[in-house]
Coordinates of C-alpha atoms in Angstrom, one line a residue:
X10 CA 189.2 72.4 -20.9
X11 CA 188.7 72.5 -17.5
X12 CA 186.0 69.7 -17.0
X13 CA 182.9 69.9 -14.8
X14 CA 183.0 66.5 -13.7
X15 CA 186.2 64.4 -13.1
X16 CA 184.6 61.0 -10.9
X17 CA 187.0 58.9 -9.0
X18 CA 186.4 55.7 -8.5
X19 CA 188.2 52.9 -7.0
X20 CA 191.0 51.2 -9.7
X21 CA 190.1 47.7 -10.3
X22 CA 192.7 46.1 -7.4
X23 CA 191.2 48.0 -4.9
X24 CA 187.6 46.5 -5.6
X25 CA 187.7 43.0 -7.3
X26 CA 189.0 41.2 -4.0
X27 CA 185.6 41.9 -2.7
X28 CA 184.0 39.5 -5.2
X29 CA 185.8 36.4 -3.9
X30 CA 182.3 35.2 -2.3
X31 CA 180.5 35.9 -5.6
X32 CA 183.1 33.4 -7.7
X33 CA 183.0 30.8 -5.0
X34 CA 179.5 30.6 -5.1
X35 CA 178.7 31.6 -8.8
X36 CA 176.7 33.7 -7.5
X37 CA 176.5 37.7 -9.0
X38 CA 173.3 39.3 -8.8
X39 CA 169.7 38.4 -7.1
X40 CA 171.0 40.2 -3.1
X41 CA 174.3 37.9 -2.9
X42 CA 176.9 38.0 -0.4
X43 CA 178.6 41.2 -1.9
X44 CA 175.2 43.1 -2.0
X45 CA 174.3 41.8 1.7
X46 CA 177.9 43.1 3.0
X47 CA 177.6 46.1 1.3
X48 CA 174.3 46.4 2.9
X49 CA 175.0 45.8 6.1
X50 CA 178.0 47.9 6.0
X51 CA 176.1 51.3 4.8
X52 CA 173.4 50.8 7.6
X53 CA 175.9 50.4 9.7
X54 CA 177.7 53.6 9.1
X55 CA 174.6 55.8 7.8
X56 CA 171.5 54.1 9.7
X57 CA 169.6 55.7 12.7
X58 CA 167.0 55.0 14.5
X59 CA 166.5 51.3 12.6
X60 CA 166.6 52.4 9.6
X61 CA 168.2 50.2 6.7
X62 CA 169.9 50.6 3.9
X63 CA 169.1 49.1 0.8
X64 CA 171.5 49.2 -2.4
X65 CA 169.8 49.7 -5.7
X66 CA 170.8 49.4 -9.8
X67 CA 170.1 53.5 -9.7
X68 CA 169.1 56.8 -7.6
X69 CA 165.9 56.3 -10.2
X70 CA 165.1 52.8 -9.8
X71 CA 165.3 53.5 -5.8
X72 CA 162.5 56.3 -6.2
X73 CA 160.2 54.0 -8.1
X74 CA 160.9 51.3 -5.9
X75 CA 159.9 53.2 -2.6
X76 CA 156.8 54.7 -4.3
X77 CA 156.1 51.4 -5.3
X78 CA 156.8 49.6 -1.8
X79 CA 154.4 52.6 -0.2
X80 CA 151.7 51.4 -3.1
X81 CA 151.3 55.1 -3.8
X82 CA 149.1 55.9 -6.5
X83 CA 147.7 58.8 -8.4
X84 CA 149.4 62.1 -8.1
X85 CA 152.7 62.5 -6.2
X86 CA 153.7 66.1 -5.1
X87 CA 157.3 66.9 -6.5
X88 CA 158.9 70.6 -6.9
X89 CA 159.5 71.7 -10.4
X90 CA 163.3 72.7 -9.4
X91 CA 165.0 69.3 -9.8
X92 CA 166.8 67.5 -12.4
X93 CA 164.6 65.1 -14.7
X94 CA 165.4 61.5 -13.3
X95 CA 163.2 62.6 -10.0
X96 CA 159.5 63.7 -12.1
X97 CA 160.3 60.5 -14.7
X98 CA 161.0 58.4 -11.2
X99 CA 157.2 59.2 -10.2
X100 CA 155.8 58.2 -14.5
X101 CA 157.8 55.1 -14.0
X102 CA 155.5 54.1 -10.8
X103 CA 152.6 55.0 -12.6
X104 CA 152.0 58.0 -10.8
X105 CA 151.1 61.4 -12.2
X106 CA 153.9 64.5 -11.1
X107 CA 152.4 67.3 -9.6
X108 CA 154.2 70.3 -9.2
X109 CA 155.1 73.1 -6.7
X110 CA 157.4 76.3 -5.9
X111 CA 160.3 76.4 -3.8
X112 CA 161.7 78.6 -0.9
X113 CA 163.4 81.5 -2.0
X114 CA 165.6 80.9 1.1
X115 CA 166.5 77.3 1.3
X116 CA 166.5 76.7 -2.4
X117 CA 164.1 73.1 -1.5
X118 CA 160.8 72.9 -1.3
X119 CA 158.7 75.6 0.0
X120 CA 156.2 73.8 2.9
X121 CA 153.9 77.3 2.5
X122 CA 153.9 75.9 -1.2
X123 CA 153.4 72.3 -0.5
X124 CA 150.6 72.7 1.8
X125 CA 148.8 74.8 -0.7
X126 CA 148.8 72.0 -3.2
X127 CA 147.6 69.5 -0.9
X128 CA 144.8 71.5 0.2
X129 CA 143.6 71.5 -3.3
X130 CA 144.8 68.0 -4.0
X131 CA 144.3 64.3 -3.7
X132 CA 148.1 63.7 -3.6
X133 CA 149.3 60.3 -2.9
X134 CA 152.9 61.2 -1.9
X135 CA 155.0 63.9 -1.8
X136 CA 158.9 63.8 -3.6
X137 CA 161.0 66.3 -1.8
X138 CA 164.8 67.1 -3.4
X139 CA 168.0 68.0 -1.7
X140 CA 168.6 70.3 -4.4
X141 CA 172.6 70.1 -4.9
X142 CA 172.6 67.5 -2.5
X143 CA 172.5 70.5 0.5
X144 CA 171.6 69.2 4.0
X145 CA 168.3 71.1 4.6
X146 CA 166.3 69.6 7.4
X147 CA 163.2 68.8 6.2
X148 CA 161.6 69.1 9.7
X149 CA 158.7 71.5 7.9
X150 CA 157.8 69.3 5.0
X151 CA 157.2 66.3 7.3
X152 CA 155.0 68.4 9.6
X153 CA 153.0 69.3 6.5
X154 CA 153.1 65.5 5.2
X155 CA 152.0 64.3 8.3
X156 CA 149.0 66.7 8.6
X157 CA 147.5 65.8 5.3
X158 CA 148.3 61.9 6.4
X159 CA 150.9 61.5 3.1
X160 CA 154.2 59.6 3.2
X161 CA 157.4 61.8 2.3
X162 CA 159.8 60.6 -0.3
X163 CA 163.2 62.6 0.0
X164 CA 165.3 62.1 -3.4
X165 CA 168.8 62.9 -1.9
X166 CA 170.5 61.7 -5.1
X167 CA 173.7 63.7 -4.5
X168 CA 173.9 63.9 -0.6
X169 CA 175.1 60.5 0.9
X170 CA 177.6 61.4 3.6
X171 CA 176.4 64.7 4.4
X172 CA 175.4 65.7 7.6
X173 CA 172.3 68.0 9.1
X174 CA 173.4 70.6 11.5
X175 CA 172.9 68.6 14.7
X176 CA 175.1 65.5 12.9
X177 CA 172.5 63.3 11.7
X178 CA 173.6 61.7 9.0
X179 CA 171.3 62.4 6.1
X180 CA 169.6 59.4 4.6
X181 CA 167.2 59.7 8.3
X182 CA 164.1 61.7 7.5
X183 CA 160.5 61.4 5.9
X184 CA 159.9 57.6 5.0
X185 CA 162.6 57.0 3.4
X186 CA 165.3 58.7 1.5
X187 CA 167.3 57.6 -1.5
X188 CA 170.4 58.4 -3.1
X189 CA 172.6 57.9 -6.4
X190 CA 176.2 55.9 -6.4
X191 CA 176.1 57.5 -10.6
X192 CA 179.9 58.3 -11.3
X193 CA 179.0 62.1 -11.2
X194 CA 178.3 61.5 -7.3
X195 CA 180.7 61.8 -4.8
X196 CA 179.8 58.4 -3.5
X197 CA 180.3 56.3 -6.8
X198 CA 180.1 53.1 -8.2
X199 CA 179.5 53.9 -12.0
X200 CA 175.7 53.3 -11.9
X201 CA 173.6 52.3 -8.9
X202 CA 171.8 54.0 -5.8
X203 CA 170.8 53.3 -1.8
X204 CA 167.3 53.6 -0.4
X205 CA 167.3 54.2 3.5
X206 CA 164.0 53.7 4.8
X207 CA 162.6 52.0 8.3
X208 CA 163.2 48.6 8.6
X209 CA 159.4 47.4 8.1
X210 CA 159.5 48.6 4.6
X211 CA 162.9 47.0 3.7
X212 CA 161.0 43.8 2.8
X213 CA 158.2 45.7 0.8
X214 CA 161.4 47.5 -1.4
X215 CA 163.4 44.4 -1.9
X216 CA 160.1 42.7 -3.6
X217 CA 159.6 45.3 -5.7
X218 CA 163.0 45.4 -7.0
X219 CA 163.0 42.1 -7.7
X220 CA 159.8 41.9 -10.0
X221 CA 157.4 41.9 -6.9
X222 CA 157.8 38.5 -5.7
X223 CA 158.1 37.6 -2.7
X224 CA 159.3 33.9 -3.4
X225 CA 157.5 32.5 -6.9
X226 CA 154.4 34.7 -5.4
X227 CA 153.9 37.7 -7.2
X228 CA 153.1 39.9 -4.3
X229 CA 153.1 43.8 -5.4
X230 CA 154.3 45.9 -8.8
X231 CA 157.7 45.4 -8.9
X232 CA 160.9 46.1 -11.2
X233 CA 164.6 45.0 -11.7
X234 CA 166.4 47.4 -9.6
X235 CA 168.5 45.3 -8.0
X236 CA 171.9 46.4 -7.4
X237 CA 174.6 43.3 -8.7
X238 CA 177.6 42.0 -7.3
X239 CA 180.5 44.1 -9.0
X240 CA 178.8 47.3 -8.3
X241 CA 178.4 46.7 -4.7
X242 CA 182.3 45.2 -4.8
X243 CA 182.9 48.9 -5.8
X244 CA 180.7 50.3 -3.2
X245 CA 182.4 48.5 -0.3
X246 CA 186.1 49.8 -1.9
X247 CA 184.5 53.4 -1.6
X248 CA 183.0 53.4 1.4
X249 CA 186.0 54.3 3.4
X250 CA 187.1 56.9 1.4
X251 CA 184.1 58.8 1.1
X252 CA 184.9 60.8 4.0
X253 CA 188.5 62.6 3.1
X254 CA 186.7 62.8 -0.2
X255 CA 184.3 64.6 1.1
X256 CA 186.8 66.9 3.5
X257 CA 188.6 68.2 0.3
X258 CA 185.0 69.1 -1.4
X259 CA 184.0 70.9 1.8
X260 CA 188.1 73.0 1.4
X261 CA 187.5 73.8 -2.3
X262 CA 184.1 74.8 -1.6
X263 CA 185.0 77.2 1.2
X264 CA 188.0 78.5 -1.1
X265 CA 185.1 79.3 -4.0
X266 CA 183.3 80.9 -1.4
X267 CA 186.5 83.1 0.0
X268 CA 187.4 83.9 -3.7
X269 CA 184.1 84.7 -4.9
X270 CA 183.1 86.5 -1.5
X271 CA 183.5 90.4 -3.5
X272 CA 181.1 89.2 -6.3
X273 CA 178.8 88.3 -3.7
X274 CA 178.6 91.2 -1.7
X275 CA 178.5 93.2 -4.4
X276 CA 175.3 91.7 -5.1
X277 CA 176.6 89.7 -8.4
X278 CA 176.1 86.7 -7.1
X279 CA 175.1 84.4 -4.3
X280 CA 176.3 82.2 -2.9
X281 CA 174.8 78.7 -1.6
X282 CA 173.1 78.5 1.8
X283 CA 175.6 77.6 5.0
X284 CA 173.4 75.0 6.6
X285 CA 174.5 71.2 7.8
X286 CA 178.0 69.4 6.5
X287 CA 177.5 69.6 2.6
X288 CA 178.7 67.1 0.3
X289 CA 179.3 69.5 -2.1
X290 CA 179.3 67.5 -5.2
X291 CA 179.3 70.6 -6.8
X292 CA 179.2 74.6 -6.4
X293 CA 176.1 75.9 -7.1
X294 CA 175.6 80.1 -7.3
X295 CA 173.1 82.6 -8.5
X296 CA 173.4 85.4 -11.3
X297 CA 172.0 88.2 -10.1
X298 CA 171.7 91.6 -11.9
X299 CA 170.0 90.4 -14.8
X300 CA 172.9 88.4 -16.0
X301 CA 171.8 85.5 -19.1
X302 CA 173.4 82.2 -17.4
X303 CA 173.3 80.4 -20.8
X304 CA 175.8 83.1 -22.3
X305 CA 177.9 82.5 -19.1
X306 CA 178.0 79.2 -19.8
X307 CA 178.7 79.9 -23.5
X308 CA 181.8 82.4 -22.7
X309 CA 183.0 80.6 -19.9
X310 CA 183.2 77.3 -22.3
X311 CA 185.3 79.9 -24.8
X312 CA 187.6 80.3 -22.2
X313 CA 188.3 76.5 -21.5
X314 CA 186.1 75.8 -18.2
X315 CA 182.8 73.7 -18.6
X316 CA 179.7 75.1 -16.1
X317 CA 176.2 73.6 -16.1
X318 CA 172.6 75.0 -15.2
X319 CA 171.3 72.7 -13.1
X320 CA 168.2 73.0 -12.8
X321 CA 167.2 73.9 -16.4
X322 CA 164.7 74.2 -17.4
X323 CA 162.1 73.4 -14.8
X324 CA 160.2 70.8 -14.9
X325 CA 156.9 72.1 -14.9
X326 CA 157.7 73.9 -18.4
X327 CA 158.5 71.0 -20.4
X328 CA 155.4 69.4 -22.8
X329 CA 156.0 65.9 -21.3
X330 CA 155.1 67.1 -17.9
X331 CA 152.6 69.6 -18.1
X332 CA 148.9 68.4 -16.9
X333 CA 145.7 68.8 -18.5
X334 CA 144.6 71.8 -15.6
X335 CA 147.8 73.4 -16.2
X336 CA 149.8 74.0 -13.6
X337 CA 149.9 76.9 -11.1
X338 CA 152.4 79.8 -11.0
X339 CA 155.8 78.8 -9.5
X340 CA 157.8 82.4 -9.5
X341 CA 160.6 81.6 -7.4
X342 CA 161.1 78.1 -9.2
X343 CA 160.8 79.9 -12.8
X344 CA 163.7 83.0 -11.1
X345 CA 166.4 80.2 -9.8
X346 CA 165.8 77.9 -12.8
X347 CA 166.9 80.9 -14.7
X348 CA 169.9 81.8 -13.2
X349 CA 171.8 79.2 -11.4
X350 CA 175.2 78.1 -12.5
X351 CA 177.3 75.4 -11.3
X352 CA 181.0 75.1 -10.9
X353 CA 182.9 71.9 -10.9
X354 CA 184.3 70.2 -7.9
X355 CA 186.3 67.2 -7.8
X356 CA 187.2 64.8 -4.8
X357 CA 190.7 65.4 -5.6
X358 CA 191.5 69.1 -7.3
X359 CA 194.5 70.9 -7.7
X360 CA 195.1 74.0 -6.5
X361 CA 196.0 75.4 -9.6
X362 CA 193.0 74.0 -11.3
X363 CA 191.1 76.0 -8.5
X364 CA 192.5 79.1 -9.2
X365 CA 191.5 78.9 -12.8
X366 CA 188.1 78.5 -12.4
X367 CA 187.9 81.2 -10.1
X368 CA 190.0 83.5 -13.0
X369 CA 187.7 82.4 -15.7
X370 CA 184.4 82.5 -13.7
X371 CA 185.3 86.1 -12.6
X372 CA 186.2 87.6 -16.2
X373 CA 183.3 85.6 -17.2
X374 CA 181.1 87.4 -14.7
X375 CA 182.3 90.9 -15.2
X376 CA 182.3 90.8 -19.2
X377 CA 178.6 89.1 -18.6
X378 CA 177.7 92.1 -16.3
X379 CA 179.1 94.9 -18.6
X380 CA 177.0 94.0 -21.5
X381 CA 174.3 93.4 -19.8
X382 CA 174.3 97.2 -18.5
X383 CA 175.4 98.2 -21.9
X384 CA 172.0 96.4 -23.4
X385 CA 169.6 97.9 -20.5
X386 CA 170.9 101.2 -19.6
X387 CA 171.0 99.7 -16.0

């Protein structure tokens, strides 16, 4: 089975030296010297403009954290078209999800969409997603924040390293932006997460992830979401490789993209958007022509290669999330939930391994379309 995840993290050698400060001073949680480096190191390398960085226990526990730090309350403006951690991220701060449509275009939230709900809203934040970890630039949906006077959380989860088109690092826009170091991520540490935000609310976050206090005061809401020793010990053993790891993703990505470039134009499938330096932590593409991406999944698993629909189903669908006044009609959201399919992608990938996905993706595809014309006369 070709797998649709294979992390790679640093082997033990290449991490445990870091902790030398930690044994010395018995020190291994509660923003040590490890933390601090590892700290210092990703503002130093992803930071603009003052911003800081700010490692957390999880991409989740960072989103609470900075709704928290903002003291947002109420309902918090997220699009439907993410995976699950983002909408739970916005219960945990006791805030209510509120949901809305996507651009057909981008794939990320749709400003046309957003503004709508805030004109009919009391919203106390907006969530936007890098869906796939894509470098959109959000330059729209901070416009439309800042007219209705809301802060702008971006949940970049899988994007840390990428790049907007101009070069900006991403981690740099709406008030602050926060990723995942989960194993599944490019940038990994097994579980943990970085919040880059400006520098006057990098006191406000670090209270809340430690319990709200600011000393023995308890100052705000607060949670454990700090980030420990051994975790950041394994962040500062990645942090150097993250770039060639994310050179080869960006080469099997543009050989997906050569391979799969027929499908495409033969209006199959598409393909992801070319905008910014991608990360690419995986492949994402649509079905088109009516195809059922759970039965591509299915026959694709027959055939020894693992795909997943991310993101499925939408959020706004599931019981937990729906509100008391319903919710309104998100069409594009409901079409892409629907039919995307993602392809794996490793930091390290054979070419061989390539190949086969292409193989079995492709024979996948084509017995998909044929019975689909063969059930609808189309």
């Amino acid at each position: 089975m070709i797998r649709f995840i294979k992390p790679h993290l640093p082997r033990p050698e290449e991490w445990t030296g870091y902790l030398e400060p930690a044994y010395c001073s018995a020190w291994y949680s509660n923003f040590g010297a490890v933390h601090e480096r590892f700290a210092g190191e990703l503002t130093q390398k992803y930071g603009a403009g003052g911003r800081v960085a700010i490692p957390v226990a999880s991409g989740t526990a960072g989103l609470v954290a900075a709704l928290m730090a903002l003291d947002v309350r109420g309902e918090v403006v997220v699009p439907s078209f993410t995976f699950v951690a983002t909408t739970q991220a916005v219960r945990q701060a006791d805030c209510t999800p509120v949901f809305c449509d996507i651009d057909r275009k981008s794939w990320m939230m749709s400003a046309t969409s957003l503004r709508s709900c805030l004109s009919s809203r009391q919203a106390g934040a907006v969530v936007a997603v890098r869906s796939y970890g894509l470098p959109h630039d959000f330059t729209d949906i901070e416009k439309v924040c800042a007219d209705f006077g809301v802060p702008l959380v971006i949940d970049s989860a899988a994007a840390l390293g990428g790049r907007l088109d101009d070069g900006q690092w991403i981690g740099n826009q709406g008030t602050a932006e926060v990723f995942s170091l989960h194993a599944t991520k490019v940038f990994a540490v097994g579980e943990g997460g970085v919040v880059m935000c400006a520098a006057e609310l990098a006191q406000p976050l670090r209270e809340v992830i430690n319990f709200g206090l600011h000393g023995t005061q308890i100052r705000r809401r607060g949670i454990n979401g700090k980030m420990d020793e051994f975790s950041s010990a394994i962040g500062l053993a990645s942090i150097g490789k993250i770039d060639s790891f994310i050179h080869n993703r960006c080469q099997y990505a543009e050989f997906y993209r050569q391979r799969l470039s027929l499908e495409a134009g033969s209006g199959m499938l598409e393909l992801p958007p070319r905008e910014g330096h991608p990360t690419f932590q995986t492949f994402p593409v649509r079905l088109r022509n009516g195809m059922d991406a759970g039965e591509v999944v299915e026959q694709a698993r027959r055939l020894g290669l693992e795909l997943r629909r991310y993101y499925f189903p939408a959020m706004h669908t599931e019981t937990i999330f729906r509100s008391s006044d319903g919710v309104e009609q998100l069409p594009v959201t409901e079409m892409m939930s629907a039919s995307m399919i993602c392809l794996p992608l490793y930091s390290e990938m054979d070419g061989d391994v390539l190949e086969e996905v292409v193989r079995i993706f492709r024979t996948v595809l084509r017995f998909c379309c044929e019975t689909n014309i063969e059930q609808t006369g189309t």
